[in-house]
mmCIF file of C-alpha atoms in Angstrom:
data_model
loop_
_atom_site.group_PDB
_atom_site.id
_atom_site.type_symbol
_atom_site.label_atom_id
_atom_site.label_comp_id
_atom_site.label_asym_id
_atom_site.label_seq_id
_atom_site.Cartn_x
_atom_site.Cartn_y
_atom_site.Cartn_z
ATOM 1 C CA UNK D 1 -13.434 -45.692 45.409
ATOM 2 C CA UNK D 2 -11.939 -45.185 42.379
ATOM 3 C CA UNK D 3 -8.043 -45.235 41.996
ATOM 4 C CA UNK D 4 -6.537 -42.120 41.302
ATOM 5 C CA UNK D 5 -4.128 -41.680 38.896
ATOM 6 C CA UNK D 6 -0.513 -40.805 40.362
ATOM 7 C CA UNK D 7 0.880 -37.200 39.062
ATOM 8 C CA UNK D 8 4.345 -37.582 37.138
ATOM 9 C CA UNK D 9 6.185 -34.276 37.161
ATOM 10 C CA UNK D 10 7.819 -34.190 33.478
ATOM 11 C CA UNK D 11 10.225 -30.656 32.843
ATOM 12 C CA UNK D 12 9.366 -28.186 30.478
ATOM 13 C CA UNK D 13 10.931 -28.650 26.925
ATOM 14 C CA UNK D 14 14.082 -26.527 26.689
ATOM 15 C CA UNK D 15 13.971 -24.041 24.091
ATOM 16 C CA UNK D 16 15.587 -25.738 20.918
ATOM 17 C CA UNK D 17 18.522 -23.073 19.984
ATOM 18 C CA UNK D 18 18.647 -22.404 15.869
ATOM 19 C CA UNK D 19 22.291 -22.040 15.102
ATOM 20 C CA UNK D 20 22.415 -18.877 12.616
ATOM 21 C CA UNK D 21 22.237 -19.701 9.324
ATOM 22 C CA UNK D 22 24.517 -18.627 6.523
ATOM 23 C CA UNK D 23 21.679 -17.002 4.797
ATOM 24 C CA UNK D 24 20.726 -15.411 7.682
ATOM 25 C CA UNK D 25 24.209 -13.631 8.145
ATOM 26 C CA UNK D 26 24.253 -13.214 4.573
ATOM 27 C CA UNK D 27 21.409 -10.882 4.494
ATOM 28 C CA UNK D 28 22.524 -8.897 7.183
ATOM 29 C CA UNK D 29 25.616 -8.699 5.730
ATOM 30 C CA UNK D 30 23.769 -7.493 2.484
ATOM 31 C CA UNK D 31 21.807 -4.945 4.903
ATOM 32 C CA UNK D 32 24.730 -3.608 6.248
ATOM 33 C CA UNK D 33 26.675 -2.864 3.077
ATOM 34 C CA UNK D 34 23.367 -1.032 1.901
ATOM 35 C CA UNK D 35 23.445 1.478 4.654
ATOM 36 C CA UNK D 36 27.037 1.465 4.175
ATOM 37 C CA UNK D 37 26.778 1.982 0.781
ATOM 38 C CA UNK D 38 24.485 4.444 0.751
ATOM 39 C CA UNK D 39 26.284 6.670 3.575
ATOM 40 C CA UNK D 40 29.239 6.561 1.577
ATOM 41 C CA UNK D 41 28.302 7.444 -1.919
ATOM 42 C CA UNK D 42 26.254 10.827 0.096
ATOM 43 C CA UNK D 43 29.498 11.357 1.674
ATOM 44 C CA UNK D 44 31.521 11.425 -1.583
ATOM 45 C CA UNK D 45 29.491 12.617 -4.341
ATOM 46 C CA UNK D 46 28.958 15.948 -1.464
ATOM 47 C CA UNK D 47 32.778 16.130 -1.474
ATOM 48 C CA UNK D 48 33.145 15.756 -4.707
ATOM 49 C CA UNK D 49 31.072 19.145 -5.713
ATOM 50 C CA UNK D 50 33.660 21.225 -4.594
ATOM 51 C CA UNK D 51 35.516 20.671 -7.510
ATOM 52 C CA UNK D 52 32.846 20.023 -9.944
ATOM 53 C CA UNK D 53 33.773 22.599 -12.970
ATOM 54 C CA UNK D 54 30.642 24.800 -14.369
ATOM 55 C CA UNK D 55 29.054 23.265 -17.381
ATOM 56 C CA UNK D 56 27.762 25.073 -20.177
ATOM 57 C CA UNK D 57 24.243 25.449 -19.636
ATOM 58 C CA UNK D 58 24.825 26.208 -15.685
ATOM 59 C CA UNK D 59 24.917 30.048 -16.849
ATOM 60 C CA UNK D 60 21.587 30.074 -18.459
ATOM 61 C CA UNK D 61 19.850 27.366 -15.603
ATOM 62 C CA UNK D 62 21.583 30.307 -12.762
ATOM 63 C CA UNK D 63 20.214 32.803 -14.910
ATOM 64 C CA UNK D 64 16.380 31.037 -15.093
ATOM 65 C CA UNK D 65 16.522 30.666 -11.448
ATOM 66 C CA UNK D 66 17.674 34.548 -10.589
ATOM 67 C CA UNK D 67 14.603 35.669 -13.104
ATOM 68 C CA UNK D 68 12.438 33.278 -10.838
ATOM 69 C CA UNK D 69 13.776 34.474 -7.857
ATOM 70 C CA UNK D 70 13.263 38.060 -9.225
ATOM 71 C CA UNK D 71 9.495 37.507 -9.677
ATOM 72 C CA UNK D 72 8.631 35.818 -6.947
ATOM 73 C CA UNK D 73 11.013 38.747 -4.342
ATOM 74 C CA UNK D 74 9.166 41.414 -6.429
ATOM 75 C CA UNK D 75 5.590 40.053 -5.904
ATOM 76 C CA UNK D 76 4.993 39.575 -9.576
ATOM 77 C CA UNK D 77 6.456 42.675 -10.989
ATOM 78 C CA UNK D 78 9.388 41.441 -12.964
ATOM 79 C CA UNK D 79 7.610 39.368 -15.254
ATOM 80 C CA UNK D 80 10.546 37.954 -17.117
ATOM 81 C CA UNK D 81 9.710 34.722 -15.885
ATOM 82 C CA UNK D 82 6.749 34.508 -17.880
ATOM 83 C CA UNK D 83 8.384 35.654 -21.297
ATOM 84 C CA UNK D 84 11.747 34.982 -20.798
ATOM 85 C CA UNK D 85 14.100 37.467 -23.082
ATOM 86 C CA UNK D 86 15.659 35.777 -26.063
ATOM 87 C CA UNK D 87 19.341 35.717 -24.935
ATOM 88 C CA UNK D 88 18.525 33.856 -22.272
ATOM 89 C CA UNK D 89 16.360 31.179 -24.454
ATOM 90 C CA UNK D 90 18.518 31.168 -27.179
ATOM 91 C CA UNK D 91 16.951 28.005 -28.804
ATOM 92 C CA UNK D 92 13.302 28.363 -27.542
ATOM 93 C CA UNK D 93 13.607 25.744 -25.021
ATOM 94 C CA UNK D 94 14.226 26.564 -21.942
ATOM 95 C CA UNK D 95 11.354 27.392 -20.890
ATOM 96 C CA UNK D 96 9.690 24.077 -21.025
ATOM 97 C CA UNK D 97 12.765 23.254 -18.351
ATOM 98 C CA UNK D 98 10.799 24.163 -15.692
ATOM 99 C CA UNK D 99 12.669 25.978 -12.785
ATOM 100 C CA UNK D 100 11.671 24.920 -9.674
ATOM 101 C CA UNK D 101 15.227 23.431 -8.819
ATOM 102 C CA UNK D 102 17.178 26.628 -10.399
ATOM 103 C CA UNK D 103 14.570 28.578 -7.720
ATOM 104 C CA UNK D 104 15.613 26.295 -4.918
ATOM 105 C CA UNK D 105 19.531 26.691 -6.199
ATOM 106 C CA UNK D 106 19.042 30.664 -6.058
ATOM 107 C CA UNK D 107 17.589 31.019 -3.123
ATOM 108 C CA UNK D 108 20.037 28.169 -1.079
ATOM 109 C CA UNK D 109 22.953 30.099 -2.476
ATOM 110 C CA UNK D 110 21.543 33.556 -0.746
ATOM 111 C CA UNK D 111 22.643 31.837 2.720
ATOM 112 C CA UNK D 112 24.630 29.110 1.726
ATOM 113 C CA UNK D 113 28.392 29.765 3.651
ATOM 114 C CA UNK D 114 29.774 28.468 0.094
ATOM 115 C CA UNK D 115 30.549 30.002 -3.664
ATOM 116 C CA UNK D 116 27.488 30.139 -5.395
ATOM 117 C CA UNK D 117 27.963 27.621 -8.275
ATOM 118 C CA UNK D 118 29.346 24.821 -5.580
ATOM 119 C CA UNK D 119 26.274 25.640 -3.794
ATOM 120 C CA UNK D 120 24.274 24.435 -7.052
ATOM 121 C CA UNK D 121 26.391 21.687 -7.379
ATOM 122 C CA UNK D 122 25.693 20.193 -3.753
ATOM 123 C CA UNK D 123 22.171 20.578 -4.284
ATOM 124 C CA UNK D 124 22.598 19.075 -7.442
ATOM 125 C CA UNK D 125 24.426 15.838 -5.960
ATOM 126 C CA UNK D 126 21.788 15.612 -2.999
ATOM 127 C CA UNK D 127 18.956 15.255 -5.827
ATOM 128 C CA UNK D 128 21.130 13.074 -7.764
ATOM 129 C CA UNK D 129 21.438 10.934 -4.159
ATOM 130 C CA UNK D 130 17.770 10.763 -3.883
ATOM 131 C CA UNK D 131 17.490 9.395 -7.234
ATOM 132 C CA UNK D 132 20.405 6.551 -6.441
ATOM 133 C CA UNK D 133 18.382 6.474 -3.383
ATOM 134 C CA UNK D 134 15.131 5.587 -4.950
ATOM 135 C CA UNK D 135 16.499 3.372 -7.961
ATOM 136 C CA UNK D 136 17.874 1.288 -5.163
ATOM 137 C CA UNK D 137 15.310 0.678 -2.999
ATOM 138 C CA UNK D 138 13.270 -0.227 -6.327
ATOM 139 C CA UNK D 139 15.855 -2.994 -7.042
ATOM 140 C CA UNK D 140 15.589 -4.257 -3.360
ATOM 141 C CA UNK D 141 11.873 -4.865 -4.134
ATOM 142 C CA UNK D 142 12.835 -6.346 -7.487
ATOM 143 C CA UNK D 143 15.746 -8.519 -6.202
ATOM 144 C CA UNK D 144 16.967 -8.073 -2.623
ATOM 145 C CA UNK D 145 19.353 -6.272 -1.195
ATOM 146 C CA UNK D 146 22.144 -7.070 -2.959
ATOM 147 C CA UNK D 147 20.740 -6.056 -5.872
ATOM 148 C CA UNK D 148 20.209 -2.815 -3.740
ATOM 149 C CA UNK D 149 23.753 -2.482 -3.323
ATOM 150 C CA UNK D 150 24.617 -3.061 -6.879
ATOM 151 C CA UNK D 151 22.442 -0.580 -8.008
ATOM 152 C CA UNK D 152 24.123 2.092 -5.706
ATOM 153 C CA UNK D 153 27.341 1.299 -6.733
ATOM 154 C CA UNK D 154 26.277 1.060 -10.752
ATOM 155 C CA UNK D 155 24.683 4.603 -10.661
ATOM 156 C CA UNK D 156 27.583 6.103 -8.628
ATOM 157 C CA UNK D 157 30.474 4.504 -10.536
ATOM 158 C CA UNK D 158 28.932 5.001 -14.331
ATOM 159 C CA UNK D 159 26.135 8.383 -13.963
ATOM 160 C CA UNK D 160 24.987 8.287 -17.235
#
């Protein structure tokens, strides 16, 4: 008979624990300040168009979007909108402006609980987020998130 071999019971290998590594907690940290970031600079630049004054083409872009308004309320009988009168497009441009956010503005400020013109502006600082919004998470791609944060911060602190 052959001799068996004797069974050694040997414990399972304990799970090696990483320690955290600074780079690790540095790009959380960078994570965090993003949202943070981001959160913040919505918070302010909305609190900061109620005492944004009315700049001189707001007239004629409020104007635009009533005329737009007009047409589309009166099913296509104004038709301003597709001639627009001359002291309204003083230069012969405005037109090309396209109106779609001076529609949106209009009709917002119909329900909107605030003055008409800080209506405008908070839409105007919402699509003014997005576009911090999406410059940033461009830069993440490009260089982290970091980057990310700087971009926030750069288009915040210096908008043109």
């Amino acid at each position: 008979m052959p001799a068996q071999k004797k069974l050694t019971h040997t414990a399972a290998p304990k799970p090696s624990v990483t320690p955290i590594s600074p780079v690790d907690t540095s790009a959380k940290l960078w994570v965090r300040a993003f949202t943070i970031s981001l959160c913040v600079v919505f918070v302010l630049m909305t609190i900061m168009s109620f005492s944004f004054g009315i700049t001189g083409d707001e007239f004629d872009q409020d104007t635009l979007g009533q005329i737009i308004f007009s047409y589309y309320t009166s099913f296509g009988a104004d038709t301003r909108a597709l001639q627009l009168p001359p002291e309204l497009d003083r230069d012969g441009v405005l037109h090309n402006y396209g109106g779609l956010f001076d529609l949106i503005a209009v009709t917002v400020a119909k329900i909107s609980p605030f003055e008409h013109f800080t209506t405008r502006h908070i839409l105007n600082a919402w699509a003014g987020f997005v576009a911090i919004l999406f410059a940033a998470r461009i830069a993440v791609q490009i260089g982290g998130k970091r980057m990310g944060v700087l971009t926030i911060w750069l288009m915040f602190l210096a908008p043109f």
